[in-house]
Coordinates of C-alpha atoms (C1' of nucleotides) in Angstrom, one line a residue:
Chain A
X2 CA 201.6 8.4 141.9
X3 CA 198.8 9.4 144.2
X4 CA 197.1 5.8 143.5
X5 CA 198.2 3.8 146.4
X6 CA 199.9 5.8 148.6
X7 CA 200.0 3.1 151.7
X8 CA 196.7 2.9 153.3
X9 CA 195.9 5.5 155.2
X10 CA 192.2 4.1 156.1
X11 CA 191.5 4.5 159.7
X12 CA 191.4 1.4 161.6
X13 CA 187.7 0.4 160.6
X14 CA 187.5 -3.8 161.1
X15 CA 188.0 -5.3 158.2
X16 CA 188.9 -2.2 155.6
X17 CA 192.8 -2.2 155.6
X18 CA 193.5 -2.0 152.4
X19 CA 192.5 -3.8 149.3
X20 CA 188.6 -4.3 150.1
X21 CA 188.2 -0.7 150.5
X22 CA 186.8 0.1 147.1
X23 CA 185.0 -3.0 147.5
X24 CA 183.3 -1.7 150.5
X25 CA 182.7 2.0 149.1
X26 CA 180.7 0.3 146.3
X27 CA 178.3 -1.8 148.5
X28 CA 177.9 1.2 150.8
X29 CA 176.9 3.9 147.8
X30 CA 175.1 1.1 145.9
X31 CA 173.1 0.8 149.2
X32 CA 172.5 4.2 149.8
X33 CA 171.2 4.9 146.0
X34 CA 168.8 1.9 146.2
X35 CA 167.4 2.8 149.5
X36 CA 167.1 6.7 148.4
X37 CA 165.4 5.3 145.4
X38 CA 163.5 2.0 146.8
X39 CA 162.8 2.8 150.0
X40 CA 164.5 0.6 153.1
X41 CA 162.3 -2.5 152.6
X42 CA 162.0 -2.5 148.9
X43 CA 165.8 -2.7 148.7
X44 CA 166.6 -6.3 149.1
X45 CA 170.5 -7.7 149.6
X46 CA 170.4 -9.1 146.8
X47 CA 169.7 -6.3 145.0
X48 CA 172.2 -4.5 146.4
X49 CA 174.7 -7.2 145.5
X50 CA 174.0 -7.7 142.3
X51 CA 173.3 -4.0 141.4
X52 CA 176.9 -3.6 142.6
X53 CA 178.3 -6.9 140.7
X54 CA 179.4 -9.0 144.0
X55 CA 178.1 -12.1 145.9
X56 CA 175.5 -11.6 148.3
X57 CA 177.8 -12.8 151.4
X58 CA 180.1 -10.0 149.9
X59 CA 178.3 -7.6 151.6
X60 CA 178.0 -9.5 154.6
X61 CA 181.8 -9.5 154.7
X62 CA 181.8 -5.6 155.2
X63 CA 178.4 -4.8 156.7
X64 CA 177.2 -7.0 159.4
X65 CA 173.6 -6.7 158.7
X66 CA 171.0 -4.7 156.6
X67 CA 170.7 -2.2 159.4
X68 CA 174.8 -1.5 159.6
X69 CA 174.4 -0.1 156.1
X70 CA 171.9 2.1 157.7
X71 CA 174.9 3.3 160.3
X72 CA 176.5 4.8 157.1
X73 CA 173.9 6.6 156.1
X74 CA 174.1 8.2 159.9
X75 CA 177.5 8.9 159.6
X76 CA 177.3 10.2 156.1
X77 CA 174.6 12.5 157.2
X78 CA 176.6 14.1 159.9
X79 CA 179.0 15.0 157.8
X80 CA 177.2 17.0 155.4
X81 CA 175.3 18.6 158.4
X82 CA 179.0 20.4 159.9
X83 CA 179.4 21.3 156.1
X84 CA 175.9 22.9 155.9
X85 CA 176.1 24.5 159.2
X86 CA 179.5 26.0 158.2
X87 CA 178.1 28.9 156.7
X88 CA 175.9 29.7 159.3
X89 CA 178.6 29.4 162.2
X90 CA 180.5 32.1 159.9
X91 CA 177.8 34.4 159.4
X92 CA 175.5 34.4 162.4
X93 CA 176.7 35.8 165.9
X94 CA 173.6 35.8 168.2
X95 CA 173.0 32.5 169.8
X96 CA 169.1 31.9 168.3
X97 CA 169.9 32.8 164.8
X98 CA 173.1 30.2 164.8
X99 CA 170.4 27.5 166.6
X100 CA 168.2 28.0 164.2
X101 CA 170.6 28.3 161.1
X102 CA 172.0 24.8 162.4
X103 CA 168.9 23.2 163.1
X104 CA 167.4 24.0 159.8
X105 CA 170.6 22.6 157.8
X106 CA 170.4 19.2 159.9
X107 CA 166.5 18.8 158.6
X108 CA 168.5 20.1 155.1
X109 CA 170.7 17.4 154.8
X110 CA 168.3 14.7 155.4
X111 CA 165.1 16.0 153.6
X112 CA 166.1 14.2 150.4
X113 CA 165.6 10.9 152.1
X114 CA 162.3 12.0 154.2
X115 CA 161.0 8.7 153.1
X116 CA 164.1 6.3 153.8
X117 CA 164.6 8.1 156.9
X118 CA 161.6 7.1 158.4
X119 CA 162.4 3.3 158.3
X120 CA 165.6 4.4 159.5
X121 CA 164.7 5.4 162.9
X122 CA 162.4 2.9 163.4
X123 CA 165.7 1.0 163.5
X124 CA 167.0 3.4 165.4
X125 CA 165.2 3.8 168.2
X126 CA 165.3 0.1 169.3
X127 CA 168.1 0.5 172.6
X128 CA 169.8 -2.8 172.0
X129 CA 170.6 -2.3 168.5
X130 CA 173.9 -0.6 167.6
X131 CA 172.4 1.5 165.5
X132 CA 170.3 3.5 168.5
X133 CA 172.2 7.0 168.7
X134 CA 172.9 6.6 172.3
X135 CA 174.5 3.6 171.6
X136 CA 178.4 2.9 171.8
X137 CA 178.8 1.8 167.8
X138 CA 177.3 5.4 167.4
X139 CA 179.6 7.5 169.5
X140 CA 181.3 8.8 166.5
X141 CA 178.7 10.8 164.5
X142 CA 176.8 11.2 168.0
X143 CA 179.8 13.2 169.4
X144 CA 180.3 15.2 166.1
X145 CA 176.8 16.2 166.5
X146 CA 177.3 17.6 170.0
X147 CA 180.3 19.3 169.0
X148 CA 179.0 21.1 166.7
X149 CA 176.0 22.4 169.2
X150 CA 179.2 23.4 171.0
X151 CA 180.4 25.4 168.4
X152 CA 176.9 27.2 168.3
X153 CA 177.1 28.1 171.7
X154 CA 180.7 28.9 171.9
X155 CA 180.5 31.4 168.5
X156 CA 177.5 33.2 169.8
X157 CA 177.3 36.1 172.0
X158 CA 175.1 34.7 174.6
X159 CA 176.2 34.8 178.3
X160 CA 175.0 31.6 179.9
X161 CA 175.1 30.5 183.4
X162 CA 178.3 28.1 184.0
X163 CA 177.0 25.4 185.0
X164 CA 174.4 25.3 182.0
X165 CA 177.2 26.4 179.5
X166 CA 178.8 22.6 180.6
X167 CA 175.7 20.5 179.3
X168 CA 174.1 23.1 177.1
X169 CA 175.4 21.2 173.9
X170 CA 174.3 18.0 174.7
X171 CA 170.9 19.3 175.8
X172 CA 171.0 20.8 172.1
X173 CA 172.1 17.8 170.5
X174 CA 168.9 16.0 172.7
X175 CA 166.5 19.1 171.6
X176 CA 167.9 18.0 167.5
X177 CA 167.0 14.6 168.5
X178 CA 163.5 15.7 169.2
X179 CA 163.0 17.8 166.2
X180 CA 164.3 14.8 164.2
X181 CA 161.6 12.7 165.9
X182 CA 159.1 15.2 165.0
X183 CA 160.3 15.3 161.1
X184 CA 160.1 11.8 160.8
X185 CA 156.6 11.4 162.1
X186 CA 155.9 15.1 159.5
X187 CA 153.5 14.4 157.1
X188 CA 152.8 17.8 156.3
X189 CA 154.1 18.6 152.7
X190 CA 157.6 19.4 152.5
X191 CA 157.8 19.0 156.2
X192 CA 156.5 22.7 156.9
X193 CA 155.8 21.8 160.4
X194 CA 159.0 20.7 161.2
X195 CA 160.5 24.3 159.9
X196 CA 157.6 25.7 162.3
X197 CA 158.7 23.5 165.4
X198 CA 162.2 24.8 164.8
X199 CA 161.5 28.3 164.2
X200 CA 158.6 28.5 167.6
X201 CA 161.1 26.3 170.0
X202 CA 164.6 28.3 169.2
X203 CA 163.2 31.7 170.9
X204 CA 162.0 29.6 173.8
X205 CA 165.2 28.0 174.1
X206 CA 166.8 31.3 173.7
X207 CA 164.3 32.9 176.0
X208 CA 165.1 29.9 178.8
X209 CA 168.6 30.5 178.4
X210 CA 168.8 33.8 179.5
X211 CA 166.6 33.3 182.3
X212 CA 168.8 30.5 183.7
X213 CA 171.2 33.5 185.1
X214 CA 169.0 35.1 186.8
X215 CA 169.1 34.8 190.4
X216 CA 165.6 34.1 191.4
X217 CA 166.0 30.8 188.8
X218 CA 169.0 29.7 190.4
X219 CA 167.2 26.7 192.1
X220 CA 165.3 25.5 189.2
X221 CA 168.1 25.9 187.0
X222 CA 170.2 23.9 189.7
X223 CA 167.8 21.2 189.9
X224 CA 167.1 20.6 186.6
X225 CA 170.9 20.0 185.7
X226 CA 170.7 18.0 188.6
X227 CA 168.1 15.9 187.4
X228 CA 170.1 15.7 183.9
X229 CA 173.1 14.6 185.6
X230 CA 171.8 11.8 187.4
X231 CA 169.8 10.1 184.2
X232 CA 173.1 10.1 182.0
X233 CA 174.4 7.0 181.6
Chain B
X30 CA 123.9 -21.8 180.0
X31 CA 126.2 -18.6 180.5
X32 CA 128.4 -20.4 178.0
X33 CA 127.7 -18.6 175.1
X34 CA 125.1 -16.0 175.6
X35 CA 125.0 -14.4 172.2
X36 CA 128.3 -12.6 170.7
X37 CA 128.6 -9.5 172.7
X38 CA 131.9 -9.0 170.8
X39 CA 132.5 -5.3 169.8
X40 CA 132.6 -5.2 166.0
X41 CA 136.3 -5.9 165.7
X42 CA 137.1 -7.0 161.9
X43 CA 136.6 -10.6 161.6
X44 CA 136.1 -11.4 165.4
X45 CA 132.2 -11.7 165.3
X46 CA 131.4 -14.8 166.5
X47 CA 133.1 -18.6 166.5
X48 CA 136.5 -17.5 166.0
X49 CA 136.6 -15.1 168.8
X50 CA 138.0 -18.2 171.1
X51 CA 140.8 -19.1 168.7
X52 CA 141.7 -15.6 168.5
X53 CA 141.9 -14.9 172.3
X54 CA 143.9 -18.5 172.4
X55 CA 146.4 -17.5 169.8
X56 CA 146.5 -14.1 171.3
X57 CA 147.5 -15.1 175.1
X58 CA 149.8 -17.8 173.9
X59 CA 152.0 -15.1 171.9
X60 CA 151.8 -12.9 174.7
X61 CA 153.3 -15.7 176.9
X62 CA 155.9 -16.5 174.7
X63 CA 156.9 -13.2 174.2
X64 CA 157.5 -12.7 177.9
X65 CA 159.2 -15.8 177.6
X66 CA 161.4 -15.7 175.2
X67 CA 161.7 -12.1 174.1
X68 CA 159.8 -10.8 170.4
X69 CA 162.4 -11.9 168.2
X70 CA 162.7 -15.5 169.4
X71 CA 159.3 -16.3 169.3
X72 CA 158.6 -17.6 165.6
X73 CA 155.4 -17.2 164.5
X74 CA 155.5 -21.2 164.1
X75 CA 156.0 -21.3 167.8
X76 CA 153.2 -19.1 168.2
X77 CA 151.4 -21.5 166.0
X78 CA 152.1 -25.1 167.4
X79 CA 152.2 -23.8 171.1
X80 CA 148.5 -23.0 170.2
X81 CA 147.4 -25.6 168.3
X82 CA 146.9 -24.2 165.3
X83 CA 148.0 -23.7 161.7
X84 CA 150.2 -20.9 160.9
X85 CA 148.2 -19.6 158.5
X86 CA 145.0 -19.4 161.1
X87 CA 147.2 -16.7 163.0
X88 CA 147.4 -14.5 160.1
X89 CA 143.6 -14.7 160.0
X90 CA 143.0 -13.1 162.8
X91 CA 146.5 -11.0 163.2
X92 CA 147.6 -9.5 160.1
X93 CA 151.1 -9.7 161.3
X94 CA 153.6 -10.4 163.8
X95 CA 153.7 -6.7 164.5
X96 CA 150.2 -6.3 164.9
X97 CA 150.0 -9.1 167.9
X98 CA 152.0 -6.1 169.9
X99 CA 149.6 -3.7 169.1
X100 CA 147.1 -6.5 171.6
X101 CA 150.0 -6.2 174.4
X102 CA 149.1 -2.4 173.5
X103 CA 145.8 -2.2 174.3
X104 CA 146.0 -4.9 177.1
X105 CA 148.6 -2.5 178.8
X106 CA 146.7 0.2 178.8
X107 CA 143.6 -1.6 180.6
X108 CA 146.1 -2.7 182.8
X109 CA 147.5 1.0 183.7
X110 CA 143.6 2.3 184.1
X111 CA 143.3 -0.6 186.8
X112 CA 146.6 -0.1 188.6
X113 CA 146.1 3.5 188.3
X114 CA 142.8 4.0 190.0
X115 CA 143.8 3.6 193.9
X116 CA 146.1 6.8 193.3
X117 CA 142.9 8.9 191.8
X118 CA 140.9 7.5 194.9
X119 CA 143.4 8.5 197.4
X120 CA 145.7 11.1 196.0
X121 CA 144.5 15.2 195.5
X122 CA 146.9 17.2 194.6
X123 CA 148.0 17.7 191.3
X124 CA 151.9 16.0 191.6
X125 CA 150.8 13.4 193.4
X126 CA 148.3 12.0 191.2
X127 CA 150.3 12.7 188.2
X128 CA 153.4 11.0 190.1
X129 CA 151.4 8.1 191.1
X130 CA 149.8 7.6 187.7
X131 CA 153.2 7.8 185.8
X132 CA 154.7 5.1 188.5
X133 CA 151.7 2.7 187.8
X134 CA 152.6 3.0 184.0
X135 CA 155.9 1.6 184.3
X136 CA 154.9 -0.4 187.1
X137 CA 152.3 -2.7 184.5
X138 CA 155.3 -2.5 181.6
X139 CA 157.8 -3.8 184.1
X140 CA 158.0 -7.5 184.1
X141 CA 157.9 -7.3 180.5
X142 CA 160.7 -4.3 179.8
X143 CA 163.0 -6.8 177.4
X144 CA 160.3 -7.6 175.4
X145 CA 158.9 -3.9 175.4
X146 CA 162.2 -2.8 173.9
X147 CA 161.6 -4.9 170.8
X148 CA 158.0 -3.2 170.8
X149 CA 158.9 0.2 171.0
X150 CA 161.3 -0.3 168.2
X151 CA 158.1 -1.2 165.6
X152 CA 156.2 1.5 167.4
X153 CA 158.4 3.7 166.6
X154 CA 158.2 3.8 162.6
X155 CA 155.6 6.3 162.0
X156 CA 154.2 4.4 158.8
X157 CA 153.5 1.6 161.0
X158 CA 149.7 1.3 162.5
X159 CA 151.4 0.5 165.7
X160 CA 152.7 3.9 166.2
X161 CA 150.8 5.4 169.5
X162 CA 150.3 8.5 167.0
X163 CA 148.7 6.3 164.5
X164 CA 144.9 6.4 164.1
X165 CA 144.7 2.5 164.5
X166 CA 146.1 3.1 168.2
X167 CA 143.4 5.6 168.9
X168 CA 141.7 3.8 170.6
X169 CA 144.3 2.8 173.7
X170 CA 145.7 6.4 173.4
X171 CA 142.3 8.5 173.8
X172 CA 141.8 6.1 176.9
X173 CA 145.2 7.1 178.2
X174 CA 144.8 10.7 177.8
X175 CA 141.7 10.2 179.2
X176 CA 143.6 8.8 182.5
X177 CA 145.7 12.0 182.4
X178 CA 142.4 14.1 182.1
X179 CA 141.4 12.7 185.1
X180 CA 144.5 13.3 187.0
X181 CA 143.7 16.8 186.2
X182 CA 139.9 17.5 186.8
X183 CA 140.3 15.4 190.1
X184 CA 143.1 17.3 191.5
X185 CA 142.6 20.3 193.2
X186 CA 145.4 22.6 190.9
X187 CA 144.1 25.6 189.7
X188 CA 145.1 25.6 186.1
X189 CA 144.9 28.5 183.4
X190 CA 141.6 28.1 181.4
X191 CA 143.3 27.6 178.0
X192 CA 146.1 25.3 178.7
X193 CA 143.7 23.0 180.8
X194 CA 142.3 21.9 177.8
X195 CA 145.9 20.9 176.5
X196 CA 147.4 19.4 179.3
X197 CA 145.9 16.2 179.3
X198 CA 147.4 15.7 175.8
X199 CA 150.7 17.2 176.6
X200 CA 150.7 15.0 180.1
X201 CA 150.5 11.9 177.8
X202 CA 153.1 13.1 175.6
X203 CA 155.2 13.4 178.7
X204 CA 154.1 10.0 179.5
X205 CA 155.4 8.7 176.1
X206 CA 158.6 10.5 177.0
X207 CA 159.1 8.4 180.4
X208 CA 158.3 5.2 178.6
X209 CA 161.2 6.4 175.7
X210 CA 163.6 6.9 178.5
X211 CA 162.4 3.4 180.3
X212 CA 162.9 1.4 177.1
X213 CA 166.4 2.4 177.1
X214 CA 166.9 2.6 180.9
X215 CA 169.8 0.0 181.9
X216 CA 170.1 0.5 185.3
X217 CA 168.8 -2.3 187.8
X218 CA 165.2 -2.4 188.4
X219 CA 164.7 0.7 185.7
X220 CA 165.6 2.8 189.1
X221 CA 166.2 5.9 186.7
X222 CA 163.3 6.0 185.2
X223 CA 161.4 6.0 189.2
X224 CA 164.2 8.9 189.5
X225 CA 163.1 10.7 186.0
X226 CA 159.8 10.6 187.3
X227 CA 160.1 11.7 191.0
X228 CA 162.1 14.8 189.4
X229 CA 159.8 15.8 186.8
X230 CA 156.9 15.7 188.0
X231 CA 157.5 18.8 190.6
X232 CA 159.1 20.7 187.8
X233 CA 155.8 20.2 185.6
X234 CA 153.9 20.8 188.7
X235 CA 155.7 24.1 189.1
X236 CA 155.6 25.2 185.5
X237 CA 151.7 24.7 185.9
X238 CA 151.0 26.6 188.7
X239 CA 153.5 29.4 186.8
X240 CA 151.2 29.3 183.9
X241 CA 148.6 31.3 186.2
X242 CA 151.0 34.2 186.7
X243 CA 150.3 37.3 184.7
X244 CA 153.7 37.9 183.5
X245 CA 154.2 34.8 182.0
X246 CA 150.9 34.5 180.3
X247 CA 152.6 35.5 177.4
X248 CA 155.1 32.6 177.2
X249 CA 152.5 30.6 178.0
X250 CA 150.2 31.8 175.4
X251 CA 153.1 31.4 172.9
X252 CA 153.5 27.8 173.8
X253 CA 150.2 26.3 173.7
X254 CA 149.7 28.2 170.2
X255 CA 153.0 26.5 168.4
X256 CA 151.5 23.1 170.2
X257 CA 148.7 23.7 168.4
X258 CA 150.2 24.5 165.2
X259 CA 151.8 21.6 165.5
X260 CA 149.2 18.8 165.9
X261 CA 148.1 17.4 163.1
Chain C
dC23 C1' 209.6 -20.2 141.1
dG24 C1' 206.9 -22.9 145.2
dC25 C1' 205.0 -22.2 149.3
dC26 C1' 202.1 -20.3 152.9
dC27 C1' 199.4 -17.0 155.3
dT28 C1' 196.2 -13.5 155.4
dT29 C1' 192.4 -11.2 153.0
dC30 C1' 188.9 -11.4 150.1
dT31 C1' 185.0 -13.3 147.4
dT32 C1' 181.7 -16.9 146.3
dG33 C1' 176.7 -19.3 146.2
dA34 C1' 174.1 -22.6 148.3
dA35 C1' 171.8 -23.3 152.7
dC36 C1' 168.8 -22.2 156.8
dG37 C1' 165.2 -20.0 159.2
dT38 C1' 162.6 -16.2 159.3
dG39 C1' 157.4 -13.5 158.3
dT40 C1' 153.9 -13.7 155.0
dT41 C1' 150.7 -15.6 151.2
dC42 C1' 147.2 -18.3 149.0
dA43 C1' 144.2 -21.7 146.9
dA44 C1' 142.3 -24.9 148.6
dC45 C1' 139.5 -27.0 152.4
dT46 C1' 136.3 -28.2 156.1
dA47 C1' 132.7 -26.6 159.6
dC48 C1' 129.0 -24.3 160.4
dC49 C1' 124.2 -22.4 159.6
dG50 C1' 120.3 -20.4 157.7
dA51 C1' 116.9 -21.1 153.8
dC52 C1' 113.8 -24.0 151.2
Chain D
dG30 C1' 117.6 -33.1 154.7
dT31 C1' 120.1 -31.0 151.4
dC32 C1' 121.8 -26.8 149.2
dG33 C1' 124.8 -22.7 149.2
dG34 C1' 127.5 -19.3 151.4
dT35 C1' 130.1 -17.9 154.7
dA36 C1' 133.6 -17.8 158.4
dG37 C1' 137.5 -20.5 159.6
dT38 C1' 141.4 -23.6 159.0
dT39 C1' 145.1 -25.9 156.7
dG40 C1' 150.2 -26.1 154.9
dA41 C1' 153.1 -25.8 151.3
dA42 C1' 155.7 -22.2 148.8
dC43 C1' 157.2 -17.6 148.5
dA44 C1' 160.9 -14.1 149.1
dC45 C1' 163.8 -12.2 152.4
dG46 C1' 167.7 -11.5 155.5
dT47 C1' 171.7 -14.2 157.2
dT48 C1' 175.3 -17.9 157.8
dC49 C1' 179.1 -20.6 156.4
dA50 C1' 182.3 -24.0 154.4
dA51 C1' 184.5 -23.8 150.1
dG52 C1' 187.6 -21.4 147.5
dA53 C1' 190.3 -17.6 144.8
dA54 C1' 193.3 -14.0 144.8
dG55 C1' 197.0 -11.7 146.5
dG56 C1' 201.5 -11.0 148.4
dG57 C1' 205.5 -11.8 151.2
dC58 C1' 209.6 -14.8 151.5
dG59 C1' 212.8 -19.1 150.8

DNA sequence: CGCCCTTCTTGAACGTGTTCAACTACCGAC
DNA sequence: GTCGGTAGTTGAACACGTTCAAGAAGGGCG
């Protein structure tokens, strides 16, 4: 009798009990169509029809077509976490862990390259709740930053104490940069993004190591201060 | 009789002769309404009505509402060039020139901060002709890169020969980064963007100077090679 | 069973960006 | 001056995202 064992759903806006099934149905249908036809080519009417509900019903669960994208964002984060686990279990050096996690991130989104392009268009708008910097995206974002914290803590790298505190967020920012490049990457199989990762990780690795050097301490401090100032 | 002194228009698609007036009228009306009401709140119908033409006429000159934004992009570049001139005439040191030109760039777009946000949303889409990396934006982009070339050539800075070649494009990329931050900058008067410029320019300045050091030569080379690989 | 309240569902209607077949204005050629 | 062709112009029509008043479904309580 494990069928309806009390609504264990987290307190999402409407999804308290009955509608949860419909919600998932609509979400899954949308994700499928997005992948099949692309974002712009998938109409809300098509999603509704394919899911067997009325158009307005989709809007009961998702504020807009854009909000459906956020589901993709959240889902990708979860998959990224799972795909990164083997790397975190296997690798010990900072560079290998970072490279592995970045590659895992790209792996996860690769099947949706075309669709993801349009996704990041919407995400780039600062006023949009879809921006990776927005409050509404804080869930996936913090989970993602936590992942990069694990990259660091599980590694053998010795890092300047002050930098250590900020580094996870900076690595996440670098990851966003990789994704931004990936979105624009027209090379077959997005090979260039892979080259970017493999080229940039050693640089980051070396930079992090250098940050402990006494001569560079002032610069490190200067950079960290600047970043602190610029954060919201 | 300087009224119609032979069509000196550059070979833009339709704008060979008669329509040039209408084209400019529509463009100026659109720019004004964008600034007054914002991008989303300005309908094509409103633009047409305010300009005293039919809706379809606007589409004769501009392929889409998005294409009107490209006019803003081009116009901003011209204004940026003009605003940067005094700085280039006055300053000699690389840092001062770079900071001045970056500040000038922000100055130019400041009146359109709200509208520009939506602008960059569209610009972020890779498939869009509006992307600053796209072929259709190559005009303003190259003019902008040329501006940063002047920042370098007019300065007293001594730069590694290999880096010198790539630096203008890299500075332009940094400028894009500044704009990206500016778009998301919610601080009053976008003060933080100013702090970003003032904080980052000394770092770039120092980095450029260091690039000539023999010990750092391999790293410089490595970075430049990576960038060359990643360019399309 | 009947009642009420919340949750969920519906589809017509609105405003938008965009298209297009039809029409008009202009200009060179004969 | 009339003819033909290009450039320019029109506005109704289309498909889309989104809204909303209306209703249906479910469930707790007398």
